[in-house]
Coordinates of C-alpha atoms and ligand atoms in Angstrom, one line a residue:
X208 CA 23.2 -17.5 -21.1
X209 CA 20.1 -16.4 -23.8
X210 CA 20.1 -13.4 -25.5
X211 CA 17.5 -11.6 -27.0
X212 CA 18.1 -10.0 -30.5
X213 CA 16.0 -7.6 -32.2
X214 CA 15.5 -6.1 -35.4
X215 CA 14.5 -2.2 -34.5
X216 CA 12.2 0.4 -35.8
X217 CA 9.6 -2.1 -36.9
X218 CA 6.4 -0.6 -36.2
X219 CA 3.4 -2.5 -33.6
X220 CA -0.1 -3.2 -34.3
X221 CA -2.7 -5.6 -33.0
X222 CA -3.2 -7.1 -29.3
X223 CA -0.9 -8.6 -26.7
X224 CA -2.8 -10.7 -23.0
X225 CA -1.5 -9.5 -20.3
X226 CA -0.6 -12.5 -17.8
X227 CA -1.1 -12.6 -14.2
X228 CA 1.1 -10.4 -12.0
X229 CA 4.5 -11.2 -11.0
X230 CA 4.0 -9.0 -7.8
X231 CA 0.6 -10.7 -6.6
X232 CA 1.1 -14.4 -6.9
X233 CA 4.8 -14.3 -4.5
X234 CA 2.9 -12.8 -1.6
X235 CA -0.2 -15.5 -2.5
X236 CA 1.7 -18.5 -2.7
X237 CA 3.4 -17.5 0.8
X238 CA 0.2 -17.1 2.4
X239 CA -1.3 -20.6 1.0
X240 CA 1.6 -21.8 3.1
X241 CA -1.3 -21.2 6.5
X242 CA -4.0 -23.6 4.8
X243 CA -3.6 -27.3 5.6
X244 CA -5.6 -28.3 2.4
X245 CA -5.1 -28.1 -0.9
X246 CA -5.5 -24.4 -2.9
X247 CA -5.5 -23.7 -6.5
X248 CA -4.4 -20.4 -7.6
X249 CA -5.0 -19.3 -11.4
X250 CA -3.4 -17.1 -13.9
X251 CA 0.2 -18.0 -12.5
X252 CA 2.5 -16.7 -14.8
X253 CA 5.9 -18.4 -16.2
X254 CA 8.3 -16.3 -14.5
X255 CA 11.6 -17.6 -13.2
X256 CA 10.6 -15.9 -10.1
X257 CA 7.4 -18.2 -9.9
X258 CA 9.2 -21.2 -10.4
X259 CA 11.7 -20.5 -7.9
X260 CA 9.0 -19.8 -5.2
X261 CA 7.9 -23.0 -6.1
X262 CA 11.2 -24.5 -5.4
X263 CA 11.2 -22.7 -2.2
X264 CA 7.9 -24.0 -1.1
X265 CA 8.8 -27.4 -2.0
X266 CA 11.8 -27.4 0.7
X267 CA 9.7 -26.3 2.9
X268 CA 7.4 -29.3 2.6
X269 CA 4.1 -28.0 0.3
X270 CA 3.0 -29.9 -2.3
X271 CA 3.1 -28.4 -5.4
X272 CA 1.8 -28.8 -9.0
X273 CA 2.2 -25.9 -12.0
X274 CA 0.6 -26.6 -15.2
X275 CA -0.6 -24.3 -18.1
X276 CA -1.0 -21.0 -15.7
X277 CA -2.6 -23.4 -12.8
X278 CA -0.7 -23.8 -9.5
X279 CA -1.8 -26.2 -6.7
X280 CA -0.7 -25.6 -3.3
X281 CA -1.4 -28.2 -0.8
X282 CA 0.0 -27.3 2.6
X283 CA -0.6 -30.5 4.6
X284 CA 2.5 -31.7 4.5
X285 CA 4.6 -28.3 5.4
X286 CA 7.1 -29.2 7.9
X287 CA 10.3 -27.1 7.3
X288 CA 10.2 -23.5 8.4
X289 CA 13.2 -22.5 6.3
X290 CA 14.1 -20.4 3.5
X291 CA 17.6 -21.4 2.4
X292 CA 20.3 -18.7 1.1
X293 CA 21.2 -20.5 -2.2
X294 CA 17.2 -19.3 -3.3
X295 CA 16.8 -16.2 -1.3
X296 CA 20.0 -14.9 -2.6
X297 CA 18.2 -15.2 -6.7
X298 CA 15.2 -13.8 -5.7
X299 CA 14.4 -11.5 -2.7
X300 CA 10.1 -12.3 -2.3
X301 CA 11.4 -15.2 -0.9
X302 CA 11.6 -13.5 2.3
X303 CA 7.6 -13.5 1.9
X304 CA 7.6 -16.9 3.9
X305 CA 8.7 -15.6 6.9
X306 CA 5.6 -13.9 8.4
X307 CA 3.2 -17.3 6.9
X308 CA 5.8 -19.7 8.5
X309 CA 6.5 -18.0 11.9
X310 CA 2.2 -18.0 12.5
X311 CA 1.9 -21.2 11.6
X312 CA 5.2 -23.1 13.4
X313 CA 5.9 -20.4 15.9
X314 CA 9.2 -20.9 14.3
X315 CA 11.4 -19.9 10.9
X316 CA 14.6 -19.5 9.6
X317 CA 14.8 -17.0 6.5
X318 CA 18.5 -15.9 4.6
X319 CA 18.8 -12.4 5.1
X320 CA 18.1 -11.2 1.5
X321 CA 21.4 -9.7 0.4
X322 CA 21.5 -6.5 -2.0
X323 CA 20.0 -6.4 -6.0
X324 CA 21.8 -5.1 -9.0
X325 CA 20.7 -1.0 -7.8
X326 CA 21.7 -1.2 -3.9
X327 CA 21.1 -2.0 -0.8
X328 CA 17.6 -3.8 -0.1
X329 CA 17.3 -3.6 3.7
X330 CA 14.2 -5.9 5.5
X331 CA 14.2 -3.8 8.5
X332 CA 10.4 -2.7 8.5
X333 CA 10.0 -6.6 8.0
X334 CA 11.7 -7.7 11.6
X335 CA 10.2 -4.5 13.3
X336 CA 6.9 -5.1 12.6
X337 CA 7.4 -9.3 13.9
X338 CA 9.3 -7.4 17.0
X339 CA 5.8 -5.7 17.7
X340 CA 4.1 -9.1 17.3
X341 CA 6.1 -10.4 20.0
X342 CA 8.7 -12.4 17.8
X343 CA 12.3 -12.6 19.0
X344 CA 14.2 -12.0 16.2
X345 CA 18.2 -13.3 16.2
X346 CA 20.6 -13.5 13.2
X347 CA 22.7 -16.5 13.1
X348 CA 25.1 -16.9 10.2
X349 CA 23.3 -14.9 7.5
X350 CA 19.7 -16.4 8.7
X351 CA 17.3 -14.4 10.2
X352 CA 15.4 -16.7 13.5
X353 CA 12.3 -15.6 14.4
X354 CA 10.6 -17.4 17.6
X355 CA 7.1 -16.9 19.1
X356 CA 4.9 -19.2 20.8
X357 CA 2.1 -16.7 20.0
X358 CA 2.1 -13.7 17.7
X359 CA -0.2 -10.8 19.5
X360 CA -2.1 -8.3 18.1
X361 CA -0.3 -4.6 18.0
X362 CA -0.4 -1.5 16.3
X363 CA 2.1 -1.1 14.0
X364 CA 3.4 2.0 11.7
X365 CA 5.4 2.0 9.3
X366 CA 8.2 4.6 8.5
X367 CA 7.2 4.0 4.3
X368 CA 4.5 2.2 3.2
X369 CA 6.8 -1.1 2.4
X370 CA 5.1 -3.2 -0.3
X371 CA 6.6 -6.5 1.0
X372 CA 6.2 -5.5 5.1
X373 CA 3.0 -4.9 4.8
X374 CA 2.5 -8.5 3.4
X375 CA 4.5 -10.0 5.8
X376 CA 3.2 -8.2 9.1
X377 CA -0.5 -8.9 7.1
X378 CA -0.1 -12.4 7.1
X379 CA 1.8 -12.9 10.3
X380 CA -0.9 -10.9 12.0
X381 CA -3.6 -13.2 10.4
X382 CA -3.9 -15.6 13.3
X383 CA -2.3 -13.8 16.2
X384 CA -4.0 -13.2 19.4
X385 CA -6.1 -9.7 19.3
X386 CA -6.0 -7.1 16.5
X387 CA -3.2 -6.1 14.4
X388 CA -3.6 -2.2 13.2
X389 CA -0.9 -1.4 10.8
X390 CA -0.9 2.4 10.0
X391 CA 1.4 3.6 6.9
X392 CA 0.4 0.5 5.2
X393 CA 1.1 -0.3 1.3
X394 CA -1.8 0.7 -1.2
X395 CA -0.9 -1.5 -3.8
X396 CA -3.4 -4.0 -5.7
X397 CA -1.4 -6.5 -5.0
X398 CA -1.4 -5.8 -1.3
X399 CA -5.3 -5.8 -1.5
X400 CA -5.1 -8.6 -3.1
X401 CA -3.8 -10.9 -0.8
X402 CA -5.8 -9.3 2.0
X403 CA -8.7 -10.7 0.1
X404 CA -7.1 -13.6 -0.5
X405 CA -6.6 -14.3 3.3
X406 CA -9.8 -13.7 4.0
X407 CA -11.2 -15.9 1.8
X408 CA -8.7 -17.9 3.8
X409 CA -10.9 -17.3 6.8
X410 CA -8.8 -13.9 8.1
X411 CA -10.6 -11.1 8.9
X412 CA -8.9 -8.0 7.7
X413 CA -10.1 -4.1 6.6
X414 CA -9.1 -1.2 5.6
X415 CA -6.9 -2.8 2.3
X416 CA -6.1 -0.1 -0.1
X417 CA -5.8 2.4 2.6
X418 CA -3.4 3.2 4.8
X419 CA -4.7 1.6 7.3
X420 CA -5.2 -2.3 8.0
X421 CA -7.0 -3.7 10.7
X422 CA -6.6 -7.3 11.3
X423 CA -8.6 -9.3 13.5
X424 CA -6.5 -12.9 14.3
X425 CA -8.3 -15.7 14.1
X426 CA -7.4 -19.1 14.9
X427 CA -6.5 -20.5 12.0
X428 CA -7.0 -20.5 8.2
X429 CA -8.5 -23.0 5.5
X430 CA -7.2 -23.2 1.9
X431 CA -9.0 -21.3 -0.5
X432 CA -8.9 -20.9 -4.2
X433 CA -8.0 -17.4 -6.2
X434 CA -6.9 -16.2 -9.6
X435 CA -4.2 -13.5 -9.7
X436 CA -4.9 -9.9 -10.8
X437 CA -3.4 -9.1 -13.7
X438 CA 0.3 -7.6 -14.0
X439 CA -0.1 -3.8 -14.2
X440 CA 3.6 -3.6 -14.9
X441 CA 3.8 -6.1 -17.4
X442 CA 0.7 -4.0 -19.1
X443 CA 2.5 -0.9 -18.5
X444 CA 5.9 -1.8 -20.4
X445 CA 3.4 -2.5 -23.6
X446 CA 1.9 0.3 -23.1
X447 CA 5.3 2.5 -23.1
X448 CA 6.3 0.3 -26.4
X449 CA 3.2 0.8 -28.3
X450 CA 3.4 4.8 -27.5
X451 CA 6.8 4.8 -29.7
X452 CA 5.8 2.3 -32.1
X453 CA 2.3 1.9 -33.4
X454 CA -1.4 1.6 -31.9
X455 CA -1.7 -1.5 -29.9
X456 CA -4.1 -3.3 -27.4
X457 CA -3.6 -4.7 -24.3
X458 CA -6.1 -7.1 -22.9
X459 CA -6.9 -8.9 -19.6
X460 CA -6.0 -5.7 -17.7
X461 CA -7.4 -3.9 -14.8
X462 CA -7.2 -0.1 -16.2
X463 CA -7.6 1.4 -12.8
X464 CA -4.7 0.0 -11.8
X465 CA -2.9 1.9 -14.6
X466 CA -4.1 5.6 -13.8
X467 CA -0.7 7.2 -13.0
X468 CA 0.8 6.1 -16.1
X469 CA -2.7 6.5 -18.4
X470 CA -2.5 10.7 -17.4
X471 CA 1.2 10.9 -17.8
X472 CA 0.9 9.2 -21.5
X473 CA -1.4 11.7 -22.7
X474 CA 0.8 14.1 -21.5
X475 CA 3.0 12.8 -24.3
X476 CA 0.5 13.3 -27.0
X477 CA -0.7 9.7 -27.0
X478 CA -4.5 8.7 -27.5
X479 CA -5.6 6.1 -25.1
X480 CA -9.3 4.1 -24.9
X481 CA -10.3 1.6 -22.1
X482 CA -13.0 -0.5 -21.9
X483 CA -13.8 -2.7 -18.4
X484 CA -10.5 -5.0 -19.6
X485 CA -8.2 -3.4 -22.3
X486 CA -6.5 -0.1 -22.8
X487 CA -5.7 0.9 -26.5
X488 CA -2.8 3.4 -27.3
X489 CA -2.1 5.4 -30.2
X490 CA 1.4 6.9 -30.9
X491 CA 1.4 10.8 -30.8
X492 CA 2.3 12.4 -33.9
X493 CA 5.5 13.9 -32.2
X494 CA 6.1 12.8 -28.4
X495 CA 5.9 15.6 -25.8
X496 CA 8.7 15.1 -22.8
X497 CA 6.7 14.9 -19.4
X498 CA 8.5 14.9 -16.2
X499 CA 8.4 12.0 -14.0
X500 CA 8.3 11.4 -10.1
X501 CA 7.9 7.7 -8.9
X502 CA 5.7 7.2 -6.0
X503 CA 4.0 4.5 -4.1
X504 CA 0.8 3.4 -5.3
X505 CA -1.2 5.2 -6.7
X506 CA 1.5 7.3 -7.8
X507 CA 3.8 6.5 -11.0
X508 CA 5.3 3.1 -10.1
X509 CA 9.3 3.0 -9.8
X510 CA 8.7 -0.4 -11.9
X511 CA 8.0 1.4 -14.6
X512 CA 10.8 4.4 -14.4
X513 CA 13.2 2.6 -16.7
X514 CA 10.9 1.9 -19.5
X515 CA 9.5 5.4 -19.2
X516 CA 13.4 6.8 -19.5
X517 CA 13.3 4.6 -22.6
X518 CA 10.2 6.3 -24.0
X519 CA 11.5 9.9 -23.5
X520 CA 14.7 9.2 -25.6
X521 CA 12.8 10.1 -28.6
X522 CA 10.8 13.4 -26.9
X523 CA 10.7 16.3 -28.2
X524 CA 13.0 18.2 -25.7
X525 CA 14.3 17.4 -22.0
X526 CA 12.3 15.3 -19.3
X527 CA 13.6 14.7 -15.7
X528 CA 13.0 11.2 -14.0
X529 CA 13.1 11.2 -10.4
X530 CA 12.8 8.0 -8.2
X531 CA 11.6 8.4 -4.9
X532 CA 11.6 4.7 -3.8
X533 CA 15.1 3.4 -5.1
X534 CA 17.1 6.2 -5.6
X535 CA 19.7 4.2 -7.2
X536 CA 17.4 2.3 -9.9
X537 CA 19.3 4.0 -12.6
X538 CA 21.4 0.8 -13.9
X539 CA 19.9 1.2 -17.2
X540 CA 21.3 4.4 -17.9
X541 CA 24.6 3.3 -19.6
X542 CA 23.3 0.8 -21.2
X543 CA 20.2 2.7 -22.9
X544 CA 23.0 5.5 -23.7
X545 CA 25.2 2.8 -25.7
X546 CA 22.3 2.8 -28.0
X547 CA 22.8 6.4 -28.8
X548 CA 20.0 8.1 -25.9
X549 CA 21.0 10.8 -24.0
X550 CA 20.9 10.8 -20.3
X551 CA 22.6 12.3 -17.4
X552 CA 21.9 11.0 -13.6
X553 CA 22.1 13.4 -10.6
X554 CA 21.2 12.2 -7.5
X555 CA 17.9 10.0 -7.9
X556 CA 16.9 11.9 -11.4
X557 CA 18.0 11.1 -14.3
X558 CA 18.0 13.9 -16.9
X559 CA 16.5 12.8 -20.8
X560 CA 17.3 15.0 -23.4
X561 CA 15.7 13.2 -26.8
X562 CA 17.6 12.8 -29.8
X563 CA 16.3 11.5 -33.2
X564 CA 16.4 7.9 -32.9
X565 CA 18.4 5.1 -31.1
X566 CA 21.2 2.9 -33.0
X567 CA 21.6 -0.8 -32.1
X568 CA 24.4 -2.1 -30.0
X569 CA 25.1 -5.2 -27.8
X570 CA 23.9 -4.4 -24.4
X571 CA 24.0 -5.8 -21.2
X572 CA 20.7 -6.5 -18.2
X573 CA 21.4 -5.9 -14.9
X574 CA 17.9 -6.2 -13.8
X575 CA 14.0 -7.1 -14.7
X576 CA 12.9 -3.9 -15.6
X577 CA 15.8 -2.3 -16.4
X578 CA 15.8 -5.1 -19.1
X579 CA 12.6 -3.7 -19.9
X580 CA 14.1 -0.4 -20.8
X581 CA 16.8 -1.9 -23.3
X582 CA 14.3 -4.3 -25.3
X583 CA 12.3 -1.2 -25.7
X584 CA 15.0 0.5 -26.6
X585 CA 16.2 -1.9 -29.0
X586 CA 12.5 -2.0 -30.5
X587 CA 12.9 1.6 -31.6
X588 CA 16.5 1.5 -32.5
X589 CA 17.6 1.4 -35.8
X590 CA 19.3 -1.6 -36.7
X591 CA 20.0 -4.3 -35.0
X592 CA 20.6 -4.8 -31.0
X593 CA 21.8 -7.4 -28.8
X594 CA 20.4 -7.7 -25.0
X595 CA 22.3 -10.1 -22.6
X596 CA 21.8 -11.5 -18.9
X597 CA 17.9 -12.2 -20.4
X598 CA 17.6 -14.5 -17.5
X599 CA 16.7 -11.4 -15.7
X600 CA 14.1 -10.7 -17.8
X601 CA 12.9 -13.8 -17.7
X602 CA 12.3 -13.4 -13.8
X603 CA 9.2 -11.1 -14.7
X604 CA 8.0 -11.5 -17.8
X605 CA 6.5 -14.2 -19.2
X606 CA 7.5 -15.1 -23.3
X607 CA 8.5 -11.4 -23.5
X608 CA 9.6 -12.2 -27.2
X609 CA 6.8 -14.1 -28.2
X610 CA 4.1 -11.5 -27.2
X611 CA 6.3 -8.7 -28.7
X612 CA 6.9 -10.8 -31.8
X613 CA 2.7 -11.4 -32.1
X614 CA 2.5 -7.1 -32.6
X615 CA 4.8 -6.9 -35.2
X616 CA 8.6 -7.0 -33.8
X617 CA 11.4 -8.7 -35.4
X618 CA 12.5 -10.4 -32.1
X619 CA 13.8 -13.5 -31.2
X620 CA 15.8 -15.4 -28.7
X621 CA 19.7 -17.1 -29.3
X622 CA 21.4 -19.4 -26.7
X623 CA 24.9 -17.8 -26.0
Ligands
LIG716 C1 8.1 -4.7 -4.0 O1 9.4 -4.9 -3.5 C2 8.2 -5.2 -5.5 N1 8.5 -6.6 -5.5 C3 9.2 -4.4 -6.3 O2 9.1 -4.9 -7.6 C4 8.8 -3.0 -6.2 O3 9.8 -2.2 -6.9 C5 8.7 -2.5 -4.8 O4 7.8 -3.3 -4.1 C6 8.2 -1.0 -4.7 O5 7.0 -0.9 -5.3 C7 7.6 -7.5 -5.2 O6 6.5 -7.2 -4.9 C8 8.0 -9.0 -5.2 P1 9.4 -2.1 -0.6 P2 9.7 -4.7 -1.9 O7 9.5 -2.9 0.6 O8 8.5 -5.1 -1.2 C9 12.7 0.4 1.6 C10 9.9 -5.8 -9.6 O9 10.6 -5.2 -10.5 N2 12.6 -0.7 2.7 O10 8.0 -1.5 -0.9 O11 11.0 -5.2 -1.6 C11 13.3 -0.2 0.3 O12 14.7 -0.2 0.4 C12 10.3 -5.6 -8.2 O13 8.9 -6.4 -9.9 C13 13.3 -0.5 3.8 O14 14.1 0.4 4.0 O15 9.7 -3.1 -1.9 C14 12.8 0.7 -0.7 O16 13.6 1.9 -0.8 C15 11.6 -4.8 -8.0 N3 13.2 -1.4 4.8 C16 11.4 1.1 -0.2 O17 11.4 0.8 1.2 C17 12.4 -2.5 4.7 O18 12.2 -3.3 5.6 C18 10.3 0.3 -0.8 O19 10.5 -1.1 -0.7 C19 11.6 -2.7 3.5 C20 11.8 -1.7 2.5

């Protein structure tokens, strides 16, 4: 297994591209699962998660080609409604296909996503929803079965605004018989996203980026082509790094999409600039603690709790992180306290009380941001630190090294 090794307190400068987002292409590539042609979808990033969706959708009978950030998608040939265990169990989106796949074959058999390396990840808003739709949902040996001759319109609410539900009942509701109202829906870009996507597709949906979706079903969708928004979590993590180690430039960004962690960096002391497609952050002269609370969208994204625990190791005084949406996401915690930080959990907060700098030690991911958290913490430790399991990073971040290497870092990559 790689490791990543890094060099610490080296300071950043310049400008890093920001690739397309993790969290928008799985729920895309699932939907151009309805179109019987051929679509090509831009700015796909090199994630292991990417390329196993592209595995997946392979088994399942599309014809795929990924080259250089371009992935075509030709769904003619789709003839296996199944999601098999060995790939859902490595990445959980997987379970993306089964609202796509039951519309279009009436149909599927999905794995029942098991836990991730902070808990229990339950799907149960997920079969609900279908339920509603008039699916008859069985599980058989681990699988979830979900039958319907006809998927018809309902209305649907949510008890949380699930991100990958709302994708799921969205795309299952494309083509079903009346309209769909989902109320409680997800907010998140990427969730408007693919509601734009599918109705370039031919869907007719509203309301994306409220709480409220209306979906008209159509008959059936064409392929259409689309290039993925770019990956405000990817952007954020930078943006965390360069407000501990020197001014930097992201580019390729939407800066909207970055509001909730824009207001709580200046809280810190930082200076940021924006244009139409960059943020630019300088360091404060001495980083102010700021309290955190993640939220759904447009509140401060759990993604980006663990890297913001990272940042507040070196306040000035105490911050309290509290996650509302996992309230076990805290696996980083031991590891970013090996390096010297020091941080109590209680509950679903963890409690940061910043010391003077980090020290580097061999640490271990558990998961993709947490893995976040620990290179950022071994950018600002002094000395040199070790971070294994980099396969998890690799899931959702594309040539993390490289790009951190191109501001400045002494970072590089060693087969174990
Ligand atoms: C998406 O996961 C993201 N993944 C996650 O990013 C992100 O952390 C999460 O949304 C929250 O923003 C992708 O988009 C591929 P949810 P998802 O359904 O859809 C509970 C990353 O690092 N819940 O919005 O699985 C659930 O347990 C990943 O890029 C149910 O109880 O998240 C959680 O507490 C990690 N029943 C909350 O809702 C359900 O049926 C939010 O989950 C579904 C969810």
């Amino acid at each position: 297994m790689d490791k990543i090794i890094i060099e610490g307190d080296n300071p950043l400068s310049g400008s890093v591209a920001i690739s397309g987002a993790k969290n928008a292409v799985l729920p895309i590539m699932a939907a151009a699962l309805m179109g019987k042609e051929r679509a090509t979808i831009t700015r796909v990033p090199d994630l292991r998660d990417t390329k196993t969706m592209i595995r997946l959708m392979e088994i399942i009978g599309a014809v795929c080609n990924y080259d250089n950030g371009i992935l075509t998608v030709d769904g003619s040939m789709v003839d296996n409604p199944e999601a098999p265990y060995e790939l859902v169990k490595t990445m959980r989106a997987s379970f993306y296909v089964l609202g796509p796949l039951l519309a279009r074959f009436g149909i599927v058999r999905v794995s029942l996503p098991g836990g991730c390396a902070w808990g229990p990840r339950p799907v149960d808003f997920h079969l609900k929803g279908l339920e509603k739709l008039g699916a008859k949902i069985t599980l058989e040996n681990g699988y979830i079965i979900a039958r319907s001759d006809r998927l018809q319109g309902a209305e649907i609410q949510f008890e949380f605004p699930s991100v990958g539900a709302t994708g799921n009942i969205v795309m299952a509701a494309a083509t079903a018989v009346g309209t769909t109202i989902i109320r409680n829906a997800a907010r998140e870009p990427e969730i408007i996203q693919l509601c734009d996507y599918l109705n370039q597709m031919g869907s007719n949906i509203s309301g994306q980026g409220s709480t409220t979706i209306t979906i008209d079903g159509v008959d059936s969708l064409v392929s259409a082509d689309v290039a993925v928004i770019p990956d405000r979590i990817e952007a954020g993590t930078f943006l965390t790094a360069g407000a501990l180690l020197g001014e930097i430039t992201i580019k390729d960004v939407n800066p909207h999409h970055l509001d909730s962690l824009l207001i709580k960096l200046k809280e810190t002391g930082c200076t940021i600039s924006t244009t139409e497609d960059t943020v630019t952050i300088s360091p404060a002269d001495s980083i102010q603690a700021a309290d955190i609370t993640t939220a759904v969208y447009p509140g401060f994204p759990t993604d980006l709790q663990a890297q913001w625990i990272a940042f507040m190791t070196l306040a000035q005084g105490s911050s309290m992180v509290t996650d509302t949406v996992y309230h076990d996401r805290f696996s980083h915690i031991p590891e970013l306290n090996r390096l010297g930080a020091n941080i109590k959990v209680d509950q679903n907060t963890a409690f940061v009380r910043g010391v003077k700098n980090l020290v580097g030690a061999p640490v271990m991911s558990t998961d993709i941001r947490a893995s976040a958290s620990l290179i950022i913490g071994g950018l600002i430790a002094k000395g040199t630190t070790e971070v294994n399991r980099v396969y998890h990073i690799d899931r959702g971040y594309e040539q993390i090294e490289e790009k951190f290497s191109g501001l400045g870092a002494k970072i590089w990559r060693e087969s174990a």
